[in-house]
Coordinates of N, CA and C and ligand atoms in Angstrom, one line a residue:
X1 N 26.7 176.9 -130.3 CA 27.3 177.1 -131.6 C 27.9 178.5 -131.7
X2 N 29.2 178.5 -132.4 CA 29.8 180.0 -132.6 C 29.6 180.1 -134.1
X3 N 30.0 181.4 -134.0 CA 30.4 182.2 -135.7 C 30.6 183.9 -135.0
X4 N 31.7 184.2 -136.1 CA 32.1 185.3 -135.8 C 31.1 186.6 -135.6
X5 N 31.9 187.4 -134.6 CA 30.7 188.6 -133.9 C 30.6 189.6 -135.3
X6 N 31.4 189.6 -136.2 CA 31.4 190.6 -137.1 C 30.3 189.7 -138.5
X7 N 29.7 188.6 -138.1 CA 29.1 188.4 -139.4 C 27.7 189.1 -139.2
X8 N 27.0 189.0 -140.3 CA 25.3 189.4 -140.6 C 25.1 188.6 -139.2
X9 N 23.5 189.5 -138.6 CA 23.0 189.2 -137.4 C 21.7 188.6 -138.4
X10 N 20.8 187.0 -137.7 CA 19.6 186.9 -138.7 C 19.1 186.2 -137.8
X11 N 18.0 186.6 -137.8 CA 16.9 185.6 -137.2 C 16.1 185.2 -137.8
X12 N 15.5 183.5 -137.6 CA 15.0 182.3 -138.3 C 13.8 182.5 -137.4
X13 N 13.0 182.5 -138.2 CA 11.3 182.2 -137.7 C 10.7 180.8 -138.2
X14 N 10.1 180.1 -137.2 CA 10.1 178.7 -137.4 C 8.6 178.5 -136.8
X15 N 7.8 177.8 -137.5 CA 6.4 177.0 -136.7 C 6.8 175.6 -136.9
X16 N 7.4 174.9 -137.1 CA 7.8 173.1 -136.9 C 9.0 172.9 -136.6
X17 N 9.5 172.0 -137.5 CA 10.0 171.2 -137.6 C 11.6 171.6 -137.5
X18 N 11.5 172.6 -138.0 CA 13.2 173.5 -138.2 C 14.1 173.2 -139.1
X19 N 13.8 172.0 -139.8 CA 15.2 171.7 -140.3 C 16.1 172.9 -141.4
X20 N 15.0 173.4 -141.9 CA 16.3 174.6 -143.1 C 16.8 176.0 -141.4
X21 N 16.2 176.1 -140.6 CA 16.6 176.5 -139.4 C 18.1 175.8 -139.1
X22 N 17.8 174.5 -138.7 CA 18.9 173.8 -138.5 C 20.3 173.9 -139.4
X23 N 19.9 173.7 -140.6 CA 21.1 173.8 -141.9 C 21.6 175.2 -142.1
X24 N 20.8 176.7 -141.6 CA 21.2 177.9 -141.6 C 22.3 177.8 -140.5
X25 N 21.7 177.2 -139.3 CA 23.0 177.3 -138.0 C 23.9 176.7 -138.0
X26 N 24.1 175.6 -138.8 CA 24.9 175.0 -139.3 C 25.9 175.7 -139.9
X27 N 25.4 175.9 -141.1 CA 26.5 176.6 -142.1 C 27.2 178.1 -141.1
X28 N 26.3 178.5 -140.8 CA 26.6 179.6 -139.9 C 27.9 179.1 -139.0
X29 N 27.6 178.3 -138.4 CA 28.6 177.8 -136.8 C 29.9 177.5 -137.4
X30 N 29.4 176.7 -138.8 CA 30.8 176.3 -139.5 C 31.7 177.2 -140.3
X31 N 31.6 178.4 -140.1 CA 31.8 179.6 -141.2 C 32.1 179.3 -142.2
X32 N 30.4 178.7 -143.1 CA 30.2 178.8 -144.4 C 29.9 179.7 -144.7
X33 N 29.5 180.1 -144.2 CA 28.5 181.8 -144.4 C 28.8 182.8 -143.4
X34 N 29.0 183.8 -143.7 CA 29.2 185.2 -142.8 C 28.1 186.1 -142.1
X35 N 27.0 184.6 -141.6 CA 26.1 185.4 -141.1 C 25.7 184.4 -139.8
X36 N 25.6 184.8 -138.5 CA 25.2 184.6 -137.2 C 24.1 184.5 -136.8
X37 N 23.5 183.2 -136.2 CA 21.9 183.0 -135.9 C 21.7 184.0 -134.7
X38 N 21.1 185.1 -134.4 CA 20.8 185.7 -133.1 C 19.9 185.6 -132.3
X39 N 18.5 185.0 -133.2 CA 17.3 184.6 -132.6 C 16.7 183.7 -133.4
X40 N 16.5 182.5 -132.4 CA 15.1 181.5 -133.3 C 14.1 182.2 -132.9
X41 N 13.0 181.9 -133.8 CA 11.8 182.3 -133.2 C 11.0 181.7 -133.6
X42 N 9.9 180.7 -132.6 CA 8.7 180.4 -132.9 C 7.1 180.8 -132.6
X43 N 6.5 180.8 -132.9 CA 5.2 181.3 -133.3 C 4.3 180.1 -132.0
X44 N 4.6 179.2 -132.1 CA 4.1 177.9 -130.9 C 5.0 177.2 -130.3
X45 N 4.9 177.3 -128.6 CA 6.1 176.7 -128.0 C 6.3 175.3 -128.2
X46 N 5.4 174.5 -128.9 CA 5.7 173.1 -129.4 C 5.9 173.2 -130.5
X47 N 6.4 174.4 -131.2 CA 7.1 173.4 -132.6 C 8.8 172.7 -131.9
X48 N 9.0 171.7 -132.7 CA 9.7 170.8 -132.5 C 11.2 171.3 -132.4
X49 N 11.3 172.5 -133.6 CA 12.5 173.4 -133.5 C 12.7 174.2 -132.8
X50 N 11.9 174.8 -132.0 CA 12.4 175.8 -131.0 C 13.2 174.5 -129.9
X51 N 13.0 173.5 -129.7 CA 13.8 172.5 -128.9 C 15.3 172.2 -129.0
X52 N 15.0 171.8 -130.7 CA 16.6 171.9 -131.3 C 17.2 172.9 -131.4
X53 N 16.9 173.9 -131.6 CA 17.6 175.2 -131.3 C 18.4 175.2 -129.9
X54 N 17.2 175.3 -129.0 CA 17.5 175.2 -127.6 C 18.7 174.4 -127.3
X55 N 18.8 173.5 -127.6 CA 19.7 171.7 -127.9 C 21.4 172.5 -128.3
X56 N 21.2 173.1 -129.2 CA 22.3 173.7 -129.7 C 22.9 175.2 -129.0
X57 N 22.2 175.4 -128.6 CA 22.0 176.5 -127.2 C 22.5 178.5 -128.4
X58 N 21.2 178.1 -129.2 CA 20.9 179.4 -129.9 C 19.8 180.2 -129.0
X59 N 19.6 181.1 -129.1 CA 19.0 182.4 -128.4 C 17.9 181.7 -128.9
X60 N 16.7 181.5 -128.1 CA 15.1 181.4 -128.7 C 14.3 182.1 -127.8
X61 N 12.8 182.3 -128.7 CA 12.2 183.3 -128.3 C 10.3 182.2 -128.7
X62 N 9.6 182.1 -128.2 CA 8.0 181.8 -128.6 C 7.4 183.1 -128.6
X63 N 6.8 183.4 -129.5 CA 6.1 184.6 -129.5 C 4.7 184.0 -129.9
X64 N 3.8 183.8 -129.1 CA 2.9 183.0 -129.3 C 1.7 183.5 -130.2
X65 N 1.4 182.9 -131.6 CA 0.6 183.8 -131.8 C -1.1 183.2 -131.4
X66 N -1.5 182.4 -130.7 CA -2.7 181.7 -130.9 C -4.0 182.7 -129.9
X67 N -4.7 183.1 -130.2 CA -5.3 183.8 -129.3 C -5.6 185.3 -129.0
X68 N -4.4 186.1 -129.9 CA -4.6 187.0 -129.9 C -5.0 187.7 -131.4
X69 N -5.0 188.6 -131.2 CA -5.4 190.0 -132.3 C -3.9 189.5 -133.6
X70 N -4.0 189.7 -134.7 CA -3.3 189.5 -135.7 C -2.1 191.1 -135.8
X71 N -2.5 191.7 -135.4 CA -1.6 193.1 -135.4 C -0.8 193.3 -133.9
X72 N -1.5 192.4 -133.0 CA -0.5 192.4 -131.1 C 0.4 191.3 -131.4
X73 N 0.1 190.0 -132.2 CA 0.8 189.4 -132.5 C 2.2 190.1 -133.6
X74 N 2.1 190.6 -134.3 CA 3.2 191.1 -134.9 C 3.7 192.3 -134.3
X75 N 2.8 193.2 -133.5 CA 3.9 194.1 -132.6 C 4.6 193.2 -132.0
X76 N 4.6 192.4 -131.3 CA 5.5 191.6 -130.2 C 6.3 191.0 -131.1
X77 N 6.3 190.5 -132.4 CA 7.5 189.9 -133.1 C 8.1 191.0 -133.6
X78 N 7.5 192.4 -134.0 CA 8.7 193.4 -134.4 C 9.5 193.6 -133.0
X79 N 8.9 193.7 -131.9 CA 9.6 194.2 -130.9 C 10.8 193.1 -130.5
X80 N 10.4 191.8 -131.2 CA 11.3 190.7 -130.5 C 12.3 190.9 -131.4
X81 N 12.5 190.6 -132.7 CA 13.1 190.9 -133.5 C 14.0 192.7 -133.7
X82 N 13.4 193.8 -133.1 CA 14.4 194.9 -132.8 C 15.2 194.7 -131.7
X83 N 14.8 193.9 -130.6 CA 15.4 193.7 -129.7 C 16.8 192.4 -130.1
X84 N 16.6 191.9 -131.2 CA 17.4 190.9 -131.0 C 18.6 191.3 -132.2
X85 N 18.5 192.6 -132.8 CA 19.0 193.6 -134.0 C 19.6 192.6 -135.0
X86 N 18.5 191.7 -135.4 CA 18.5 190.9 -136.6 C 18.8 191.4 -137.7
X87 N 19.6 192.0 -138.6 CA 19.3 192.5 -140.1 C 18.9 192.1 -141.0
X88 N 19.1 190.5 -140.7 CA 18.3 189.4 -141.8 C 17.1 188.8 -141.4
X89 N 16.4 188.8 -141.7 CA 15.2 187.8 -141.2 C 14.8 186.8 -142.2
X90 N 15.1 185.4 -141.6 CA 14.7 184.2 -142.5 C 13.5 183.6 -142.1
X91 N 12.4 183.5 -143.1 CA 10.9 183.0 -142.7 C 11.5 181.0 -143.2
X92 N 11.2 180.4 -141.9 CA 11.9 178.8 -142.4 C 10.3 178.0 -142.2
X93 N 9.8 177.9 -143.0 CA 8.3 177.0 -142.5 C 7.7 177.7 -141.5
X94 N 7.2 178.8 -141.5 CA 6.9 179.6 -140.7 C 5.3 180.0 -141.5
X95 N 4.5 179.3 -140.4 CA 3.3 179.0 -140.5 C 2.1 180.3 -140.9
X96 N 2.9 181.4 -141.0 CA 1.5 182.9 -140.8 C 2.0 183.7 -142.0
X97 N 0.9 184.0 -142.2 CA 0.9 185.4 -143.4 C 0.8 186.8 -142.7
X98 N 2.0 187.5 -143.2 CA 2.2 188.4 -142.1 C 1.7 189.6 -142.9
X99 N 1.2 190.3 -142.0 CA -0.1 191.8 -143.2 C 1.1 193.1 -143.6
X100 N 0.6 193.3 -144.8 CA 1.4 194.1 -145.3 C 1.9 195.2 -144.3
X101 N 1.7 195.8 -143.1 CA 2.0 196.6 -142.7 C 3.7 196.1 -141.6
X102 N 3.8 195.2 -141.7 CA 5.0 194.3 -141.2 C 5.4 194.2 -142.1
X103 N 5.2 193.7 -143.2 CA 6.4 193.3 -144.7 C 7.1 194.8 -145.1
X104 N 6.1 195.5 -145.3 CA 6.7 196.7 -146.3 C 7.8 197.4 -145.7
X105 N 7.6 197.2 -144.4 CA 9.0 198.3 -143.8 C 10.4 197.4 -143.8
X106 N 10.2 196.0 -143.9 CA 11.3 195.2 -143.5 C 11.5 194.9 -144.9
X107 N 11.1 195.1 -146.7 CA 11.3 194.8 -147.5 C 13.0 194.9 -148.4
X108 N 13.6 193.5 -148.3 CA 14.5 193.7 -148.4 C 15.4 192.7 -147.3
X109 N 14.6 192.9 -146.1 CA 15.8 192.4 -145.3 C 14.9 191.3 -145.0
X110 N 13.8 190.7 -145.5 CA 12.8 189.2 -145.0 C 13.2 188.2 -146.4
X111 N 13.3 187.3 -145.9 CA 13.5 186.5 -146.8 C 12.6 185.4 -146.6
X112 N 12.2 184.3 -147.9 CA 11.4 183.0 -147.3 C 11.4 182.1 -148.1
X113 N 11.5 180.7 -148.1 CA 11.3 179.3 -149.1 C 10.4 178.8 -149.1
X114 N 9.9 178.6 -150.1 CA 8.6 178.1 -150.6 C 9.3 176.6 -151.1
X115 N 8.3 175.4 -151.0 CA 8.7 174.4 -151.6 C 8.3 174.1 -153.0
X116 N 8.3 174.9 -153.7 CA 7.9 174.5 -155.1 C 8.5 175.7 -156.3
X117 N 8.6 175.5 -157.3 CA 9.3 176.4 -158.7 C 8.2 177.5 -158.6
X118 N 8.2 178.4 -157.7 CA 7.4 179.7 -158.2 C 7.6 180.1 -159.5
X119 N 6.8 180.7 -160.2 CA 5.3 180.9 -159.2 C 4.4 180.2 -158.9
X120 N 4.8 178.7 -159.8 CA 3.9 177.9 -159.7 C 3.8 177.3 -158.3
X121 N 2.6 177.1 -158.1 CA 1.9 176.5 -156.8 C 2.4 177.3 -155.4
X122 N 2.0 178.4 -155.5 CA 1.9 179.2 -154.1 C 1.1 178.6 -153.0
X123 N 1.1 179.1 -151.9 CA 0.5 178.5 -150.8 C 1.1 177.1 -150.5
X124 N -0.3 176.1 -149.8 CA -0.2 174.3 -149.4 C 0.5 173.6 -150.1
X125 N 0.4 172.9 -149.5 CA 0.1 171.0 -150.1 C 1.0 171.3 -151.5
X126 N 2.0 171.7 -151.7 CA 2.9 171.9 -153.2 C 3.3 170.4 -153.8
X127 N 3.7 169.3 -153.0 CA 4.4 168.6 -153.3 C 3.4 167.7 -153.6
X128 N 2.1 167.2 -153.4 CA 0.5 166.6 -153.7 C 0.7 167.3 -155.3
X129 N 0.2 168.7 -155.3 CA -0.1 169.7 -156.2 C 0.9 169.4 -157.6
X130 N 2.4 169.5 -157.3 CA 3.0 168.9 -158.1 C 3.2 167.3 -158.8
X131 N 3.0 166.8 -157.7 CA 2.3 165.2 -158.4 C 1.2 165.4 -159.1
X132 N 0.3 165.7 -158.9 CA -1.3 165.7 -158.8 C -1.4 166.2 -160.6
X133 N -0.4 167.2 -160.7 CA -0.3 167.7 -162.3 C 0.5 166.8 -163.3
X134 N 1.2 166.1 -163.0 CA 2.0 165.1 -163.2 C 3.0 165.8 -164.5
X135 N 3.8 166.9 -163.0 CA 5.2 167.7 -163.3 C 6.3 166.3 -163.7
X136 N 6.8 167.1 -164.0 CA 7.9 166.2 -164.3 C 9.4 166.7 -163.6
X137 N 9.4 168.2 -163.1 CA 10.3 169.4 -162.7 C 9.4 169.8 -161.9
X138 N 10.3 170.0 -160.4 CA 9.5 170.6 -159.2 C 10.8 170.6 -158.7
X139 N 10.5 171.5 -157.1 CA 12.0 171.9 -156.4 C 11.4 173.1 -155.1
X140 N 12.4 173.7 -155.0 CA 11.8 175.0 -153.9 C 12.4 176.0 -154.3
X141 N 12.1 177.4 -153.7 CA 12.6 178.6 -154.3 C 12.9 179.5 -153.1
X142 N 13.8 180.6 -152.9 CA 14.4 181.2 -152.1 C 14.1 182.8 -153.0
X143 N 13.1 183.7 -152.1 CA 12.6 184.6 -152.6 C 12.6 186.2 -151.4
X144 N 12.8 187.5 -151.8 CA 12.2 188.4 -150.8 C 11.2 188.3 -150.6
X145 N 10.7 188.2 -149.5 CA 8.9 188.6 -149.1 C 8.8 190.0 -149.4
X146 N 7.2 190.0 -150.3 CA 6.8 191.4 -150.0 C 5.5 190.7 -149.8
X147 N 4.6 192.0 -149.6 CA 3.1 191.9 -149.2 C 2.3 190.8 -149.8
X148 N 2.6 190.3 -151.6 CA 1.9 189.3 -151.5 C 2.4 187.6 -151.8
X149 N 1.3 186.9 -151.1 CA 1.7 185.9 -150.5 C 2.9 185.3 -151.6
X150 N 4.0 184.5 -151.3 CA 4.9 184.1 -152.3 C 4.7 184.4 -153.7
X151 N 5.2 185.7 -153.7 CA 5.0 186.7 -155.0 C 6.4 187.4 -154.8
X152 N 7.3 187.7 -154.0 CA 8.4 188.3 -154.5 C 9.4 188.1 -155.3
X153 N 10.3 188.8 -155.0 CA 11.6 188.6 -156.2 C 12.6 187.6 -155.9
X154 N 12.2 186.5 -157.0 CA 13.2 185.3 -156.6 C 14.9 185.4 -156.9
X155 N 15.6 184.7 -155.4 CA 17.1 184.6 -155.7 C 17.2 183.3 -156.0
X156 N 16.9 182.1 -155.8 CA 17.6 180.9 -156.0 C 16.3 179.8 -156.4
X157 N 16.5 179.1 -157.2 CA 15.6 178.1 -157.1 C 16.3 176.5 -157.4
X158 N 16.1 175.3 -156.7 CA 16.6 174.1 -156.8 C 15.5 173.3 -157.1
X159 N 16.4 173.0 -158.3 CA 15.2 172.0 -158.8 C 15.8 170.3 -159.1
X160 N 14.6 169.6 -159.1 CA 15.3 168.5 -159.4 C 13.7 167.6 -159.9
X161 N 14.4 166.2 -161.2 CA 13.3 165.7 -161.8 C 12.2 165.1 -160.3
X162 N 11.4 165.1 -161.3 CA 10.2 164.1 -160.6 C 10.1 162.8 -160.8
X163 N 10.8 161.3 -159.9 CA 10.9 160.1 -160.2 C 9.3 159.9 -160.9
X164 N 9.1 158.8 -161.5 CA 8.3 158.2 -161.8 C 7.5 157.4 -160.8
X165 N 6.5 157.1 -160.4 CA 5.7 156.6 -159.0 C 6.0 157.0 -157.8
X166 N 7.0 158.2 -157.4 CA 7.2 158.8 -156.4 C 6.1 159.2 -155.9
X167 N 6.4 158.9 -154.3 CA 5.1 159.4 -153.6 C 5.8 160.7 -152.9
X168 N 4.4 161.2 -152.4 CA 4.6 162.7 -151.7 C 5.9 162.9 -151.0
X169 N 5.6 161.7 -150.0 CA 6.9 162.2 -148.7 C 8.3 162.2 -149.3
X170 N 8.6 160.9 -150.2 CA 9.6 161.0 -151.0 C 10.1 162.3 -151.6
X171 N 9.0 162.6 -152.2 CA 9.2 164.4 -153.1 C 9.9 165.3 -152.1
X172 N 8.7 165.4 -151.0 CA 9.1 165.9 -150.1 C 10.4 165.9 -149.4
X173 N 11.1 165.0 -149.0 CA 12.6 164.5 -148.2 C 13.6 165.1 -149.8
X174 N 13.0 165.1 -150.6 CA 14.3 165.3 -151.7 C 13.9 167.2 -151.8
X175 N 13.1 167.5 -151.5 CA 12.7 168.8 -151.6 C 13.6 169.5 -150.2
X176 N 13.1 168.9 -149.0 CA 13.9 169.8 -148.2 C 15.4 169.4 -148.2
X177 N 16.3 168.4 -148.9 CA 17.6 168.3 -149.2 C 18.0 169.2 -149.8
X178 N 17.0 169.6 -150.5 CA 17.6 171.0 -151.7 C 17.7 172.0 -151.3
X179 N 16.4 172.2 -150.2 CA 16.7 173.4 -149.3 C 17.5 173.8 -148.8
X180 N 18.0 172.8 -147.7 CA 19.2 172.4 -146.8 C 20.3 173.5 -147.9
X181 N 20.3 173.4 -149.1 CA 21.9 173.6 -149.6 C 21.1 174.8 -149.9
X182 N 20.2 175.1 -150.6 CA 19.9 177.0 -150.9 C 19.4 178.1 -150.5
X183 N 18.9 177.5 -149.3 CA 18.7 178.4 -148.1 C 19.8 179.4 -147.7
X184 N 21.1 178.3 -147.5 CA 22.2 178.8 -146.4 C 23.0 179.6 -147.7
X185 N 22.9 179.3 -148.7 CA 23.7 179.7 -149.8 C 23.1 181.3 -150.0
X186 N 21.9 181.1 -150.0 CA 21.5 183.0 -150.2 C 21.6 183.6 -149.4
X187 N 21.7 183.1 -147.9 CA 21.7 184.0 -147.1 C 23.7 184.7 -146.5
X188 N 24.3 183.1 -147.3 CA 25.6 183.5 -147.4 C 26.1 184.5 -148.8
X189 N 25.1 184.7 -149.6 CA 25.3 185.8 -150.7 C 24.8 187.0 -150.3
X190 N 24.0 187.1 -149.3 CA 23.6 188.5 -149.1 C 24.3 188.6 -148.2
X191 N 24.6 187.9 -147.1 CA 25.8 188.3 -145.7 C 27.0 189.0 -146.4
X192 N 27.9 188.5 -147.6 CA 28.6 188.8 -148.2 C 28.4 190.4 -148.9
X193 N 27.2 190.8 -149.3 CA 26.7 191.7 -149.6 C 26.6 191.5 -151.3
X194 N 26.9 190.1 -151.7 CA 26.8 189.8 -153.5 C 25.4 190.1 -153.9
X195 N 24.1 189.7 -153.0 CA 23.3 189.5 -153.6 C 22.3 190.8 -152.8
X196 N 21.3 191.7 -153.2 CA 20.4 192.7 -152.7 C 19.8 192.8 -153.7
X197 N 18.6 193.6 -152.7 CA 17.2 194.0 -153.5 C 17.1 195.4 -153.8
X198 N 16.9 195.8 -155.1 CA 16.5 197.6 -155.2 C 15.6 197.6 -155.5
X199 N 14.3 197.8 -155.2 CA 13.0 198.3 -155.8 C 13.1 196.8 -156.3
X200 N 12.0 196.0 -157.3 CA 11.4 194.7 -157.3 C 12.7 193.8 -158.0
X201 N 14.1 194.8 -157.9 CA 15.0 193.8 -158.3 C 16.1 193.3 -158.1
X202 N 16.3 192.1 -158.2 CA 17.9 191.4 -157.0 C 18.9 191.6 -158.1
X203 N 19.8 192.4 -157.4 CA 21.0 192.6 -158.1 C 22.0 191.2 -157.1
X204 N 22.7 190.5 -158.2 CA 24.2 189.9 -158.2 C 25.7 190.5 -158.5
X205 N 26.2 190.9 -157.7 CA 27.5 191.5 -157.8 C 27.3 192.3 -158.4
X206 N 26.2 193.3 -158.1 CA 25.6 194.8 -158.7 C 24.8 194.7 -160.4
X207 N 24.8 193.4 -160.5 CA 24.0 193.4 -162.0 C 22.5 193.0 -161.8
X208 N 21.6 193.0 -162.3 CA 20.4 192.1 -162.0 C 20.4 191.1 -162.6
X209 N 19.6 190.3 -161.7 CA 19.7 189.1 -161.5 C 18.3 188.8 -162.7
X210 N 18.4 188.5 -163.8 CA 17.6 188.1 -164.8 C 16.4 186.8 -164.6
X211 N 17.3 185.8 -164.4 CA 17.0 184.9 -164.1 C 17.5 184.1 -162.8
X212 N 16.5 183.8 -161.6 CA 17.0 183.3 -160.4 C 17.9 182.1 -160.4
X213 N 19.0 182.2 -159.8 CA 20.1 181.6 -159.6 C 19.7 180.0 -159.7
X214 N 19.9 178.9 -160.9 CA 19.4 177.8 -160.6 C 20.4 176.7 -160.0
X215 N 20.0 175.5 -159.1 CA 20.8 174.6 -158.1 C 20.1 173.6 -158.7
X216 N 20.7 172.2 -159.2 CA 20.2 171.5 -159.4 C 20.2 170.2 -158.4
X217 N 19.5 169.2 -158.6 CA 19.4 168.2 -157.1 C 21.0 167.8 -157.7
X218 N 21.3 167.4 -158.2 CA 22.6 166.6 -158.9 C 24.2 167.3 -159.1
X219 N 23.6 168.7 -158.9 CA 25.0 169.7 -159.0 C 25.7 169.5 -157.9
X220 N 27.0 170.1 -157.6 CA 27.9 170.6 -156.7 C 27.6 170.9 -155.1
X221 N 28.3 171.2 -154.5 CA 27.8 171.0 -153.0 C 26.7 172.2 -152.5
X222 N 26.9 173.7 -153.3 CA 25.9 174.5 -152.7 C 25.1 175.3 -154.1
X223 N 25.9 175.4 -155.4 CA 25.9 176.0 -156.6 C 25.7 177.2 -156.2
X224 N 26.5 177.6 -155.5 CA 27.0 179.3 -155.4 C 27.5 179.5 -156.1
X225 N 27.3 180.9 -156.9 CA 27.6 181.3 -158.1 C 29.2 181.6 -157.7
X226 N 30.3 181.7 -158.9 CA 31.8 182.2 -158.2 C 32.4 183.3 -158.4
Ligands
GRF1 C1 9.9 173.8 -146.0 O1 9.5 172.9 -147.0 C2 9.8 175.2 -146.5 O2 9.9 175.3 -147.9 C3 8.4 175.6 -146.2 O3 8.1 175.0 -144.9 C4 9.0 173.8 -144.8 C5 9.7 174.0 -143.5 O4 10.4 172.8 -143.2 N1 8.2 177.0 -146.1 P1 11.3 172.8 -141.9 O5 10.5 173.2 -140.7 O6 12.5 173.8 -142.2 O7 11.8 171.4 -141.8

């Protein structure tokens, strides 16, 4: 895959499956966005997406975390990630809670999607959780990481209704479709330099951002603001 040497450098951290991985390299290869995959990186040499990465012949890296110490594991990902002079870092289903002493210095430049309307239902199982309540509105959200768990400052959120007798995996497949489009869309607003963080707040084209950027399942191809 190409994209120009002068876009945003980012690296995608992945423990499965890859797909919003996949739709970042995508948009990237196709210059939808002005920013360049430099490194996958997975956490377990069998998630599924360090393969397809591989497949597309992007830079990958396993940084294994199983077995060791929680703080050797993140020296070796900061070192892989300075080595790979990422500016963006995208957390894509990326299985570990990383200890505040790795967030706070990268704050700003980490990004991550959660699958559900933060703040509601942080952590698991969101898309059970969101049936289980019997929402009616559920989606995923595109947020900076800071120290606590899916607590930072949201940029985008895509939402879409909740069918009637929908089951999980359904929710689910309509959930990561949404991702697919607002994943690549924030990280094509910050490559651009539209969208940043100052202290706990995201400015859009230097204004703050009030309310996080909403995408609906039924809108336009990416609902990038214009
Ligand atoms: C996505 O639902 C994302 O919101 C969550 O983990 C899942 C990753 O899916 N953080 P994939 O590996 O990108 O397919």
């Amino acid at each position: 895959m190409t994209a120009s040497k002068t876009a945003l450098p980012l690296a995608v951290l992945i423990s499965g499956r890859g797909s919003n991985m996949l739709a970042i390299a995508q948009a990237c290869a196709q210059g939808r966005i002005g920013a360049r995959v430099v490194r996958v990186i997975a956490d377990r040499d069998d998630a599924p997406g360090i393969q397809a990465a591989r497949a597309l012949g992007l830079a990958t890296q396993v940084v294994s975390g199983s077995g060791i110490p929680k703080a050797q594991f993140e020296a070796q990902l900061a070192q892989t990630l300075d080595e790979s002079a990422a500016e963006l870092v995208a957390l894509a289903g990326f299985m570990r809670i990383l200890s505040p002493g790795f967030v706070e210095p990268r704050v700003g430049r980490l990004l991550n999607i959660h699958p559900s309307l933060l703040p509601r239902y942080r952590g698991l199982d969101t898309h059970r959780r969101a049936l289980a309540a019997g929402d009616s509105e559920h989606g995923a959200s595109v947020h900076y990481v800071t120290p606590e768990l899916d607590a930072g400052p949201l940029i985008c959120q895509g939402r879409l209704s909740v069918a009637a007798g929908q089951t999980e995996a359904e929710l689910s497949a309509r959930v990561h479709r949404l991702e697919h489009r607002i994943y690549p869309m924030v990280i094509g607003l910050i490559a651009a330099g539209r969208v940043r963080l100052t202290g706990a707040q995201v400015l859009l084209d230097g204004s703050a951002l009030v309310t996080p950027l909403q995408v609906s399942e039924t809108g336009d191809a990416d609902g990038a603001p214009t």
